[in-house]
């Protein structure tokens, strides 16, 4: 897509710090990193969301993320990782082109994932599980 920033990176029109690429994905450092080594694993094809992607593309994103995480482990010795995909504006997706965040974690870093929890009783959980599983 012409005005998509990640499509422009894929085409080489915008510079970035590439750590890995293959036919399906490109992985580069996030320009505004949460921690040292924060990497984005991006599909080369313009797909907006994970839930709309094919199993094949989703697998390529997963495979790329594992590859990058392995390299980050050796290079930067993090103590852990967060992997996440934001999907939809409400969920914080800023760039509407599928990408996985691979965030290496270090003791004392300033990353926080905090969320409230909803309270559901067993009957409600059962009904929700039924509604979801019916659609699979
Ligand atoms: P999201 O909120 O999941 O859509 O995340 C988009 C991410 O892309 C943010 O963490 C940005 O810092 C990052 N980003 C935006 N533009 C660039 C760029 N030109 N090069 C590298 N990372 C970028």
Short mmCIF file of N, CA, C and O and ligand atoms in Angstrom, two decimals:
data_model
loop_
_atom_site.label_atom_id
_atom_site.label_comp_id
_atom_site.label_asym_id
_atom_site.label_seq_id
_atom_site.Cartn_x
_atom_site.Cartn_y
_atom_site.Cartn_z
N UNK A 1 0.85 -1.21 0.00
CA UNK A 1 0.00 0.00 0.00
C UNK A 1 0.87 1.24 0.00
O UNK A 1 1.82 1.33 0.78
N UNK A 2 0.51 2.18 -0.84
CA UNK A 2 1.36 3.34 -1.09
C UNK A 2 1.68 4.17 0.17
O UNK A 2 2.82 4.55 0.39
N UNK A 3 0.63 4.42 0.98
CA UNK A 3 0.87 5.32 2.11
C UNK A 3 1.09 4.55 3.42
O UNK A 3 1.03 5.14 4.50
N UNK A 4 1.37 3.26 3.34
CA UNK A 4 1.64 2.47 4.55
C UNK A 4 3.13 2.52 4.85
O UNK A 4 3.96 2.16 4.02
N UNK A 5 3.46 2.97 6.05
CA UNK A 5 4.87 3.17 6.41
C UNK A 5 5.66 1.85 6.38
O UNK A 5 6.81 1.82 5.94
N UNK A 6 5.03 0.74 6.80
CA UNK A 6 5.76 -0.53 6.80
C UNK A 6 5.91 -1.08 5.39
O UNK A 6 6.92 -1.71 5.08
N UNK A 7 4.93 -0.82 4.51
CA UNK A 7 5.10 -1.21 3.10
C UNK A 7 6.27 -0.43 2.51
O UNK A 7 7.05 -0.98 1.72
N UNK A 8 6.41 0.81 2.89
CA UNK A 8 7.52 1.63 2.37
C UNK A 8 8.86 1.12 2.91
O UNK A 8 9.86 1.12 2.20
N UNK A 9 8.87 0.63 4.14
CA UNK A 9 10.09 0.02 4.69
C UNK A 9 10.41 -1.26 3.91
O UNK A 9 11.56 -1.49 3.52
N UNK A 10 9.39 -2.08 3.68
CA UNK A 10 9.58 -3.33 2.92
C UNK A 10 10.19 -3.03 1.55
O UNK A 10 11.09 -3.73 1.08
N UNK A 11 9.71 -1.95 0.91
CA UNK A 11 10.21 -1.59 -0.43
C UNK A 11 11.58 -0.91 -0.38
O UNK A 11 12.16 -0.61 -1.42
N UNK A 12 12.07 -0.60 0.82
CA UNK A 12 13.38 0.05 0.94
C UNK A 12 13.31 1.55 0.76
O UNK A 12 14.33 2.22 0.59
N UNK A 13 12.09 2.11 0.83
CA UNK A 13 11.95 3.57 0.63
C UNK A 13 12.21 4.37 1.89
O UNK A 13 12.46 5.56 1.84
N UNK A 14 12.10 3.68 3.04
CA UNK A 14 12.35 4.36 4.32
C UNK A 14 13.43 3.55 5.05
O UNK A 14 13.33 2.32 5.11
N UNK A 15 14.46 4.21 5.57
CA UNK A 15 15.52 3.46 6.23
C UNK A 15 15.08 2.88 7.58
O UNK A 15 14.18 3.43 8.24
N UNK A 16 15.69 1.78 7.93
CA UNK A 16 15.43 1.19 9.25
C UNK A 16 16.61 0.29 9.57
O UNK A 16 17.47 0.06 8.72
N UNK A 17 16.63 -0.21 10.80
CA UNK A 17 17.72 -1.10 11.22
C UNK A 17 17.24 -2.54 11.12
O UNK A 17 16.59 -3.06 12.05
N UNK A 18 17.55 -3.17 9.99
CA UNK A 18 17.08 -4.54 9.75
C UNK A 18 17.94 -5.53 10.53
O UNK A 18 19.17 -5.42 10.52
N UNK A 19 17.28 -6.47 11.21
CA UNK A 19 18.05 -7.52 11.89
C UNK A 19 17.92 -8.87 11.17
O UNK A 19 18.78 -9.74 11.30
N UNK A 20 16.84 -9.03 10.40
CA UNK A 20 16.63 -10.30 9.70
C UNK A 20 15.56 -10.11 8.64
O UNK A 20 14.61 -9.34 8.83
N UNK A 21 15.70 -10.82 7.51
CA UNK A 21 14.58 -10.88 6.58
C UNK A 21 14.63 -12.16 5.77
O UNK A 21 15.69 -12.75 5.58
N UNK A 22 13.47 -12.58 5.32
CA UNK A 22 13.39 -13.69 4.37
C UNK A 22 12.29 -13.34 3.36
O UNK A 22 11.85 -12.19 3.31
N UNK A 23 11.82 -14.28 2.59
CA UNK A 23 10.86 -13.99 1.53
C UNK A 23 9.52 -13.44 2.07
O UNK A 23 8.83 -12.70 1.41
N UNK A 24 9.20 -13.81 3.29
CA UNK A 24 7.87 -13.52 3.82
C UNK A 24 7.82 -12.39 4.85
O UNK A 24 6.80 -11.73 5.00
N UNK A 25 8.91 -12.24 5.59
CA UNK A 25 8.88 -11.26 6.69
C UNK A 25 10.16 -10.43 6.71
O UNK A 25 11.20 -10.82 6.17
N UNK A 26 10.04 -9.27 7.37
CA UNK A 26 11.24 -8.47 7.63
C UNK A 26 11.19 -8.09 9.11
O UNK A 26 10.10 -7.84 9.66
N UNK A 27 12.34 -8.12 9.78
CA UNK A 27 12.41 -7.78 11.20
C UNK A 27 13.38 -6.62 11.35
O UNK A 27 14.51 -6.68 10.87
N UNK A 28 12.89 -5.55 12.00
CA UNK A 28 13.76 -4.38 12.20
C UNK A 28 13.49 -3.78 13.57
O UNK A 28 12.47 -4.05 14.21
N UNK A 29 14.45 -2.97 14.02
CA UNK A 29 14.31 -2.37 15.36
C UNK A 29 13.19 -1.34 15.37
O UNK A 29 13.05 -0.55 14.43
N UNK A 30 12.39 -1.39 16.45
CA UNK A 30 11.35 -0.38 16.64
C UNK A 30 12.03 0.98 16.84
O UNK A 30 12.99 1.10 17.59
N UNK A 31 11.52 1.98 16.12
CA UNK A 31 12.14 3.31 16.16
C UNK A 31 12.01 3.97 17.54
O UNK A 31 12.78 4.85 17.89
N UNK A 32 11.04 3.50 18.29
CA UNK A 32 10.78 4.08 19.63
C UNK A 32 10.74 2.93 20.64
O UNK A 32 9.69 2.57 21.16
N UNK A 33 11.90 2.33 20.90
CA UNK A 33 11.93 1.04 21.61
C UNK A 33 11.53 1.10 23.08
O UNK A 33 11.87 2.04 23.79
N UNK A 34 10.82 0.05 23.53
CA UNK A 34 10.50 -0.10 24.95
C UNK A 34 11.75 -0.49 25.73
O UNK A 34 11.91 -0.13 26.90
N UNK A 35 12.58 -1.31 25.09
CA UNK A 35 13.85 -1.72 25.69
C UNK A 35 14.87 -1.88 24.56
O UNK A 35 14.50 -1.88 23.38
N UNK A 36 16.13 -2.06 24.94
CA UNK A 36 17.18 -2.28 23.95
C UNK A 36 16.90 -3.59 23.19
O UNK A 36 16.69 -4.62 23.81
N UNK A 37 16.83 -3.50 21.88
CA UNK A 37 16.59 -4.70 21.07
C UNK A 37 15.14 -4.91 20.67
O UNK A 37 14.84 -5.86 19.94
N UNK A 38 14.23 -4.05 21.14
CA UNK A 38 12.80 -4.16 20.77
C UNK A 38 12.70 -4.21 19.24
O UNK A 38 13.08 -3.28 18.54
N UNK A 39 12.18 -5.34 18.76
CA UNK A 39 12.17 -5.62 17.33
C UNK A 39 10.74 -5.85 16.85
O UNK A 39 9.91 -6.40 17.57
N UNK A 40 10.46 -5.43 15.64
CA UNK A 40 9.16 -5.68 15.01
C UNK A 40 9.35 -6.71 13.92
O UNK A 40 10.25 -6.58 13.08
N UNK A 41 8.52 -7.74 13.94
CA UNK A 41 8.55 -8.77 12.90
C UNK A 41 7.31 -8.51 12.03
O UNK A 41 6.18 -8.62 12.49
N UNK A 42 7.57 -8.15 10.78
CA UNK A 42 6.53 -7.57 9.92
C UNK A 42 6.32 -8.44 8.68
O UNK A 42 7.30 -8.86 8.04
N UNK A 43 5.07 -8.70 8.34
CA UNK A 43 4.81 -9.45 7.10
C UNK A 43 5.16 -8.56 5.91
O UNK A 43 4.92 -7.36 5.93
N UNK A 44 5.74 -9.15 4.88
CA UNK A 44 6.08 -8.34 3.71
C UNK A 44 4.82 -7.96 2.93
O UNK A 44 4.73 -6.89 2.37
N UNK A 45 3.84 -8.86 2.95
CA UNK A 45 2.57 -8.54 2.30
C UNK A 45 1.80 -7.58 3.20
O UNK A 45 1.90 -7.64 4.43
N UNK A 46 1.03 -6.68 2.58
CA UNK A 46 0.23 -5.75 3.39
C UNK A 46 -1.04 -6.44 3.89
O UNK A 46 -2.01 -6.59 3.17
N UNK A 47 -0.97 -6.86 5.14
CA UNK A 47 -2.13 -7.46 5.81
C UNK A 47 -2.33 -6.61 7.04
O UNK A 47 -1.36 -6.26 7.72
N UNK A 48 -3.59 -6.24 7.30
CA UNK A 48 -3.80 -5.29 8.39
C UNK A 48 -3.76 -5.97 9.75
O UNK A 48 -3.13 -5.48 10.68
N UNK A 49 -4.40 -7.13 9.84
CA UNK A 49 -4.53 -7.69 11.19
C UNK A 49 -4.20 -9.18 11.24
O UNK A 49 -4.35 -9.90 10.25
N UNK A 50 -3.80 -9.60 12.42
CA UNK A 50 -3.46 -11.00 12.66
C UNK A 50 -4.68 -11.89 12.41
O UNK A 50 -4.56 -12.94 11.77
N UNK A 51 -5.83 -11.46 12.89
CA UNK A 51 -7.02 -12.32 12.77
C UNK A 51 -7.49 -12.47 11.33
O UNK A 51 -8.21 -13.41 11.00
N UNK A 52 -7.09 -11.55 10.46
CA UNK A 52 -7.44 -11.67 9.04
C UNK A 52 -6.34 -12.34 8.22
O UNK A 52 -6.49 -12.53 7.02
N UNK A 53 -5.22 -12.67 8.86
CA UNK A 53 -4.11 -13.26 8.09
C UNK A 53 -4.35 -14.75 7.91
O UNK A 53 -5.16 -15.36 8.60
N UNK A 54 -3.65 -15.33 6.94
CA UNK A 54 -3.76 -16.77 6.73
C UNK A 54 -2.91 -17.48 7.79
O UNK A 54 -2.01 -16.87 8.40
N UNK A 55 -3.17 -18.76 7.98
CA UNK A 55 -2.36 -19.55 8.91
C UNK A 55 -0.91 -19.54 8.44
O UNK A 55 0.03 -19.50 9.25
N UNK A 56 -0.73 -19.52 7.13
CA UNK A 56 0.61 -19.52 6.57
C UNK A 56 1.38 -18.25 6.99
O UNK A 56 2.51 -18.33 7.47
N UNK A 57 0.76 -17.10 6.81
CA UNK A 57 1.42 -15.83 7.19
C UNK A 57 1.64 -15.79 8.70
O UNK A 57 2.71 -15.41 9.18
N UNK A 58 0.63 -16.21 9.47
CA UNK A 58 0.75 -16.21 10.93
C UNK A 58 1.93 -17.08 11.35
O UNK A 58 2.70 -16.73 12.25
N UNK A 59 2.10 -18.23 10.66
CA UNK A 59 3.22 -19.12 10.97
C UNK A 59 4.56 -18.46 10.64
O UNK A 59 5.54 -18.63 11.37
N UNK A 60 4.58 -17.70 9.55
CA UNK A 60 5.83 -17.02 9.17
C UNK A 60 6.19 -15.95 10.21
O UNK A 60 7.35 -15.74 10.53
N UNK A 61 5.18 -15.28 10.72
CA UNK A 61 5.42 -14.27 11.77
C UNK A 61 5.95 -14.96 13.03
O UNK A 61 6.91 -14.49 13.66
N UNK A 62 5.34 -16.10 13.37
CA UNK A 62 5.79 -16.83 14.57
C UNK A 62 7.22 -17.33 14.38
O UNK A 62 8.07 -17.19 15.28
N UNK A 63 7.48 -17.88 13.21
CA UNK A 63 8.82 -18.42 12.92
C UNK A 63 9.87 -17.29 12.97
O UNK A 63 10.94 -17.45 13.57
N UNK A 64 9.54 -16.15 12.38
CA UNK A 64 10.46 -15.00 12.40
C UNK A 64 10.69 -14.52 13.82
O UNK A 64 11.81 -14.15 14.20
N UNK A 65 9.64 -14.54 14.63
CA UNK A 65 9.77 -14.07 16.02
C UNK A 65 10.67 -14.99 16.83
O UNK A 65 11.49 -14.52 17.65
N UNK A 66 10.55 -16.30 16.61
CA UNK A 66 11.41 -17.26 17.31
C UNK A 66 12.88 -17.05 16.88
O UNK A 66 13.79 -17.05 17.72
N UNK A 67 13.07 -16.83 15.59
CA UNK A 67 14.43 -16.62 15.08
C UNK A 67 15.05 -15.37 15.70
O UNK A 67 16.19 -15.38 16.17
N UNK A 68 14.27 -14.29 15.70
CA UNK A 68 14.77 -13.03 16.26
C UNK A 68 15.03 -13.18 17.76
O UNK A 68 16.06 -12.72 18.27
N UNK A 69 14.12 -13.84 18.46
CA UNK A 69 14.29 -14.00 19.91
C UNK A 69 15.56 -14.78 20.22
O UNK A 69 16.30 -14.44 21.15
N UNK A 70 15.83 -15.80 19.41
CA UNK A 70 17.05 -16.59 19.62
C UNK A 70 18.29 -15.73 19.46
O UNK A 70 19.25 -15.84 20.25
N UNK A 71 18.27 -14.86 18.45
CA UNK A 71 19.41 -13.98 18.22
C UNK A 71 19.54 -12.94 19.33
O UNK A 71 20.65 -12.64 19.81
N UNK A 72 18.40 -12.40 19.77
CA UNK A 72 18.42 -11.41 20.85
C UNK A 72 18.99 -12.02 22.13
O UNK A 72 19.76 -11.38 22.86
N UNK A 73 18.60 -13.28 22.39
CA UNK A 73 19.10 -13.98 23.59
C UNK A 73 20.61 -14.01 23.60
O UNK A 73 21.26 -13.74 24.61
N UNK A 74 21.17 -14.39 22.43
CA UNK A 74 22.63 -14.50 22.35
C UNK A 74 23.28 -13.13 22.38
O UNK A 74 24.31 -12.94 23.02
N UNK A 75 22.69 -12.17 21.68
CA UNK A 75 23.36 -10.87 21.52
C UNK A 75 23.23 -9.99 22.75
O UNK A 75 24.20 -9.32 23.14
N UNK A 76 22.05 -9.97 23.37
CA UNK A 76 21.80 -8.96 24.41
C UNK A 76 21.53 -9.55 25.79
O UNK A 76 21.38 -8.82 26.76
N UNK A 77 21.44 -10.89 25.87
CA UNK A 77 21.26 -11.59 27.15
C UNK A 77 20.09 -11.05 28.00
O UNK A 77 20.27 -10.72 29.17
N UNK A 78 18.90 -10.95 27.41
CA UNK A 78 17.76 -10.51 28.22
C UNK A 78 17.36 -11.60 29.22
O UNK A 78 17.75 -12.76 29.07
N UNK A 79 16.53 -11.19 30.21
CA UNK A 79 16.08 -12.18 31.20
C UNK A 79 14.73 -12.77 30.83
O UNK A 79 14.23 -13.69 31.46
N UNK A 80 14.09 -12.20 29.82
CA UNK A 80 12.79 -12.69 29.38
C UNK A 80 12.34 -11.89 28.17
O UNK A 80 13.08 -11.04 27.65
N UNK A 81 11.11 -12.16 27.72
CA UNK A 81 10.55 -11.46 26.55
C UNK A 81 9.07 -11.20 26.74
O UNK A 81 8.38 -11.98 27.41
N UNK A 82 8.58 -10.17 26.13
CA UNK A 82 7.15 -10.06 25.84
C UNK A 82 6.99 -10.07 24.33
O UNK A 82 7.74 -9.38 23.62
N UNK A 83 6.03 -10.86 23.88
CA UNK A 83 5.67 -10.91 22.47
C UNK A 83 4.22 -10.43 22.39
O UNK A 83 3.38 -10.95 23.13
N UNK A 84 3.94 -9.48 21.51
CA UNK A 84 2.54 -9.09 21.39
C UNK A 84 2.23 -8.44 20.05
O UNK A 84 3.10 -7.91 19.37
N UNK A 85 0.95 -8.55 19.70
CA UNK A 85 0.41 -7.91 18.50
C UNK A 85 -0.75 -7.05 18.95
O UNK A 85 -1.66 -7.54 19.63
N UNK A 86 -0.72 -5.78 18.61
CA UNK A 86 -1.89 -4.92 18.85
C UNK A 86 -2.78 -5.02 17.61
O UNK A 86 -2.29 -4.89 16.49
N UNK A 87 -4.05 -5.23 17.81
CA UNK A 87 -4.95 -5.32 16.65
C UNK A 87 -6.15 -4.38 16.84
O UNK A 87 -6.92 -4.55 17.77
N UNK A 88 -6.24 -3.41 15.95
CA UNK A 88 -7.34 -2.44 16.03
C UNK A 88 -6.91 -1.22 16.83
O UNK A 88 -6.09 -1.32 17.75
N UNK A 89 -7.50 -0.08 16.45
CA UNK A 89 -7.13 1.19 17.12
C UNK A 89 -7.39 1.12 18.62
O UNK A 89 -6.57 1.57 19.42
N UNK A 90 -8.52 0.52 19.00
CA UNK A 90 -8.87 0.44 20.42
C UNK A 90 -7.80 -0.30 21.21
O UNK A 90 -7.52 0.01 22.37
N UNK A 91 -7.18 -1.29 20.56
CA UNK A 91 -6.15 -2.11 21.22
C UNK A 91 -4.76 -1.50 21.07
O UNK A 91 -3.77 -2.11 21.47
N UNK A 92 -4.70 -0.30 20.50
CA UNK A 92 -3.40 0.39 20.46
C UNK A 92 -2.63 0.21 19.17
O UNK A 92 -1.44 0.58 19.11
N UNK A 93 -3.27 -0.36 18.13
CA UNK A 93 -2.54 -0.52 16.87
C UNK A 93 -2.41 0.84 16.19
O UNK A 93 -3.41 1.50 15.88
N UNK A 94 -1.18 1.25 15.99
CA UNK A 94 -0.91 2.56 15.37
C UNK A 94 -0.58 2.39 13.90
O UNK A 94 -0.93 3.23 13.08
N UNK A 95 0.14 1.33 13.57
CA UNK A 95 0.50 1.07 12.18
C UNK A 95 -0.37 -0.10 11.71
O UNK A 95 -0.26 -1.22 12.24
N UNK A 96 -1.22 0.17 10.72
CA UNK A 96 -2.22 -0.83 10.33
C UNK A 96 -1.65 -1.84 9.33
O UNK A 96 -2.17 -2.03 8.23
N UNK A 97 -0.56 -2.42 9.71
CA UNK A 97 0.13 -3.45 8.90
C UNK A 97 0.67 -4.46 9.90
O UNK A 97 1.44 -4.09 10.80
N UNK A 98 0.27 -5.71 9.74
CA UNK A 98 0.57 -6.76 10.72
C UNK A 98 2.03 -6.79 11.18
O UNK A 98 2.94 -6.85 10.36
N UNK A 99 2.20 -6.74 12.50
CA UNK A 99 3.56 -6.85 13.05
C UNK A 99 3.50 -7.40 14.47
O UNK A 99 2.61 -7.07 15.24
N UNK A 100 4.49 -8.21 14.78
CA UNK A 100 4.67 -8.75 16.14
C UNK A 100 5.76 -7.93 16.83
O UNK A 100 6.83 -7.71 16.26
N UNK A 101 5.48 -7.50 18.05
CA UNK A 101 6.51 -6.86 18.87
C UNK A 101 7.27 -7.96 19.61
O UNK A 101 6.65 -8.82 20.25
N UNK A 102 8.58 -7.93 19.52
CA UNK A 102 9.42 -8.83 20.31
C UNK A 102 10.23 -7.92 21.24
O UNK A 102 11.10 -7.17 20.79
N UNK A 103 9.87 -7.95 22.51
CA UNK A 103 10.47 -7.01 23.47
C UNK A 103 11.31 -7.78 24.48
O UNK A 103 10.78 -8.48 25.35
N UNK A 104 12.63 -7.67 24.38
CA UNK A 104 13.48 -8.31 25.38
C UNK A 104 13.33 -7.59 26.73
O UNK A 104 13.19 -6.37 26.76
N UNK A 105 13.32 -8.35 27.80
CA UNK A 105 13.12 -7.76 29.13
C UNK A 105 14.38 -7.90 29.97
O UNK A 105 15.06 -8.93 29.94
N UNK A 106 14.66 -6.85 30.70
CA UNK A 106 15.85 -6.79 31.55
C UNK A 106 15.41 -6.36 32.95
O UNK A 106 14.48 -5.53 33.08
N UNK A 107 16.08 -6.87 33.95
CA UNK A 107 15.77 -6.47 35.33
C UNK A 107 15.88 -4.96 35.43
O UNK A 107 16.84 -4.37 34.94
N UNK A 108 14.86 -4.32 36.04
CA UNK A 108 14.92 -2.87 36.24
C UNK A 108 14.45 -2.06 35.03
O UNK A 108 14.51 -0.83 35.06
N UNK A 109 14.01 -2.73 33.96
CA UNK A 109 13.50 -1.94 32.82
C UNK A 109 12.17 -1.29 33.21
O UNK A 109 11.62 -1.54 34.28
N UNK A 110 11.67 -0.43 32.32
CA UNK A 110 10.49 0.35 32.69
C UNK A 110 9.25 -0.08 31.89
O UNK A 110 8.43 0.74 31.53
N UNK A 111 9.14 -1.37 31.62
CA UNK A 111 7.99 -1.88 30.86
C UNK A 111 6.94 -2.37 31.85
O UNK A 111 7.26 -3.12 32.77
N UNK A 112 5.69 -1.93 31.64
CA UNK A 112 4.62 -2.40 32.53
C UNK A 112 3.43 -2.83 31.69
O UNK A 112 2.99 -2.10 30.82
N UNK A 113 2.93 -4.02 31.94
CA UNK A 113 1.69 -4.47 31.31
C UNK A 113 0.67 -4.65 32.43
O UNK A 113 0.75 -5.61 33.18
N UNK A 114 -0.21 -3.69 32.55
CA UNK A 114 -1.19 -3.79 33.64
C UNK A 114 -2.59 -3.75 33.06
O UNK A 114 -2.86 -2.96 32.16
N UNK A 115 -3.44 -4.61 33.53
CA UNK A 115 -4.82 -4.60 33.05
C UNK A 115 -5.75 -4.98 34.19
O UNK A 115 -5.40 -5.82 35.03
N UNK A 116 -6.93 -4.35 34.21
CA UNK A 116 -7.95 -4.78 35.16
C UNK A 116 -8.48 -6.13 34.71
O UNK A 116 -8.19 -6.58 33.60
N UNK A 117 -9.21 -6.80 35.54
CA UNK A 117 -9.80 -8.11 35.19
C UNK A 117 -11.31 -8.02 35.37
O UNK A 117 -11.78 -7.34 36.28
N UNK A 118 -12.05 -8.70 34.50
CA UNK A 118 -13.50 -8.73 34.69
C UNK A 118 -13.86 -9.97 35.51
O UNK A 118 -13.20 -11.01 35.39
N UNK A 119 -14.87 -9.82 36.34
CA UNK A 119 -15.29 -10.97 37.15
C UNK A 119 -16.43 -11.70 36.47
O UNK A 119 -17.47 -11.10 36.18
N UNK A 120 -16.24 -12.98 36.18
CA UNK A 120 -17.29 -13.79 35.54
C UNK A 120 -17.46 -15.07 36.34
O UNK A 120 -16.47 -15.68 36.75
N UNK A 121 -18.73 -15.44 36.58
CA UNK A 121 -18.94 -16.70 37.32
C UNK A 121 -18.87 -17.88 36.34
O UNK A 121 -18.77 -17.69 35.12
N UNK A 122 -18.96 -19.07 36.87
CA UNK A 122 -18.76 -20.27 36.06
C UNK A 122 -19.79 -20.39 34.93
O UNK A 122 -19.45 -20.77 33.81
N UNK A 123 -21.04 -20.02 35.22
CA UNK A 123 -22.10 -20.08 34.19
C UNK A 123 -21.78 -19.13 33.04
O UNK A 123 -21.95 -19.47 31.87
N UNK A 124 -21.33 -17.95 33.38
CA UNK A 124 -20.98 -16.95 32.35
C UNK A 124 -19.80 -17.44 31.52
O UNK A 124 -19.80 -17.33 30.29
N UNK A 125 -18.82 -18.02 32.19
CA UNK A 125 -17.63 -18.55 31.48
C UNK A 125 -18.07 -19.66 30.51
O UNK A 125 -17.61 -19.72 29.37
N UNK A 126 -18.95 -20.53 30.99
CA UNK A 126 -19.45 -21.66 30.19
C UNK A 126 -20.16 -21.13 28.93
O UNK A 126 -19.93 -21.61 27.82
N UNK A 127 -21.00 -20.12 29.12
CA UNK A 127 -21.77 -19.55 27.99
C UNK A 127 -20.82 -18.90 26.98
O UNK A 127 -21.00 -19.04 25.76
N UNK A 128 -19.82 -18.22 27.47
CA UNK A 128 -18.87 -17.55 26.56
C UNK A 128 -18.07 -18.59 25.77
O UNK A 128 -17.92 -18.48 24.55
N UNK A 129 -17.59 -19.60 26.47
CA UNK A 129 -16.83 -20.67 25.80
C UNK A 129 -17.68 -21.32 24.71
O UNK A 129 -17.19 -21.61 23.61
N UNK A 130 -18.97 -21.51 25.01
CA UNK A 130 -19.88 -22.14 24.05
C UNK A 130 -20.06 -21.26 22.81
O UNK A 130 -20.01 -21.73 21.67
N UNK A 131 -20.27 -19.97 23.05
CA UNK A 131 -20.45 -19.03 21.92
C UNK A 131 -19.23 -19.02 21.02
O UNK A 131 -19.34 -18.96 19.80
N UNK A 132 -18.04 -19.07 21.62
CA UNK A 132 -16.80 -19.03 20.82
C UNK A 132 -16.61 -20.34 20.07
O UNK A 132 -16.40 -20.36 18.86
N UNK A 133 -16.73 -21.45 20.81
CA UNK A 133 -16.40 -22.74 20.19
C UNK A 133 -17.36 -23.10 19.06
O UNK A 133 -16.97 -23.75 18.10
N UNK A 134 -18.60 -22.58 19.14
CA UNK A 134 -19.58 -22.80 18.06
C UNK A 134 -19.10 -22.23 16.73
O UNK A 134 -19.50 -22.66 15.66
N UNK A 135 -18.27 -21.19 16.80
CA UNK A 135 -17.83 -20.48 15.58
C UNK A 135 -16.57 -21.10 14.97
O UNK A 135 -16.07 -20.65 13.95
N UNK A 136 -16.00 -22.11 15.65
CA UNK A 136 -14.74 -22.69 15.13
C UNK A 136 -15.02 -23.90 14.25
O UNK A 136 -15.81 -24.76 14.63
P1 LIG B 1 1.58 -0.68 17.09
O1 LIG B 1 1.07 0.28 18.13
O2 LIG B 1 1.51 -2.10 17.53
O3 LIG B 1 0.95 -0.44 15.74
O4 LIG B 1 3.13 -0.37 16.97
C1 LIG B 1 3.72 0.36 15.96
C2 LIG B 1 5.17 0.46 16.30
O5 LIG B 1 5.86 0.87 15.13
C3 LIG B 1 5.50 1.51 17.38
O6 LIG B 1 6.14 0.85 18.47
C4 LIG B 1 6.43 2.49 16.67
O7 LIG B 1 7.46 2.95 17.50
C5 LIG B 1 6.95 1.67 15.50
N1 LIG B 1 7.34 2.44 14.32
C6 LIG B 1 6.63 3.39 13.69
N2 LIG B 1 7.31 3.86 12.63
C7 LIG B 1 8.49 3.18 12.58
C8 LIG B 1 9.62 3.20 11.71
N3 LIG B 1 9.70 4.04 10.68
N4 LIG B 1 10.65 2.36 11.96
C9 LIG B 1 10.58 1.51 13.03
N5 LIG B 1 9.54 1.44 13.87
C10 LIG B 1 8.50 2.26 13.65
#
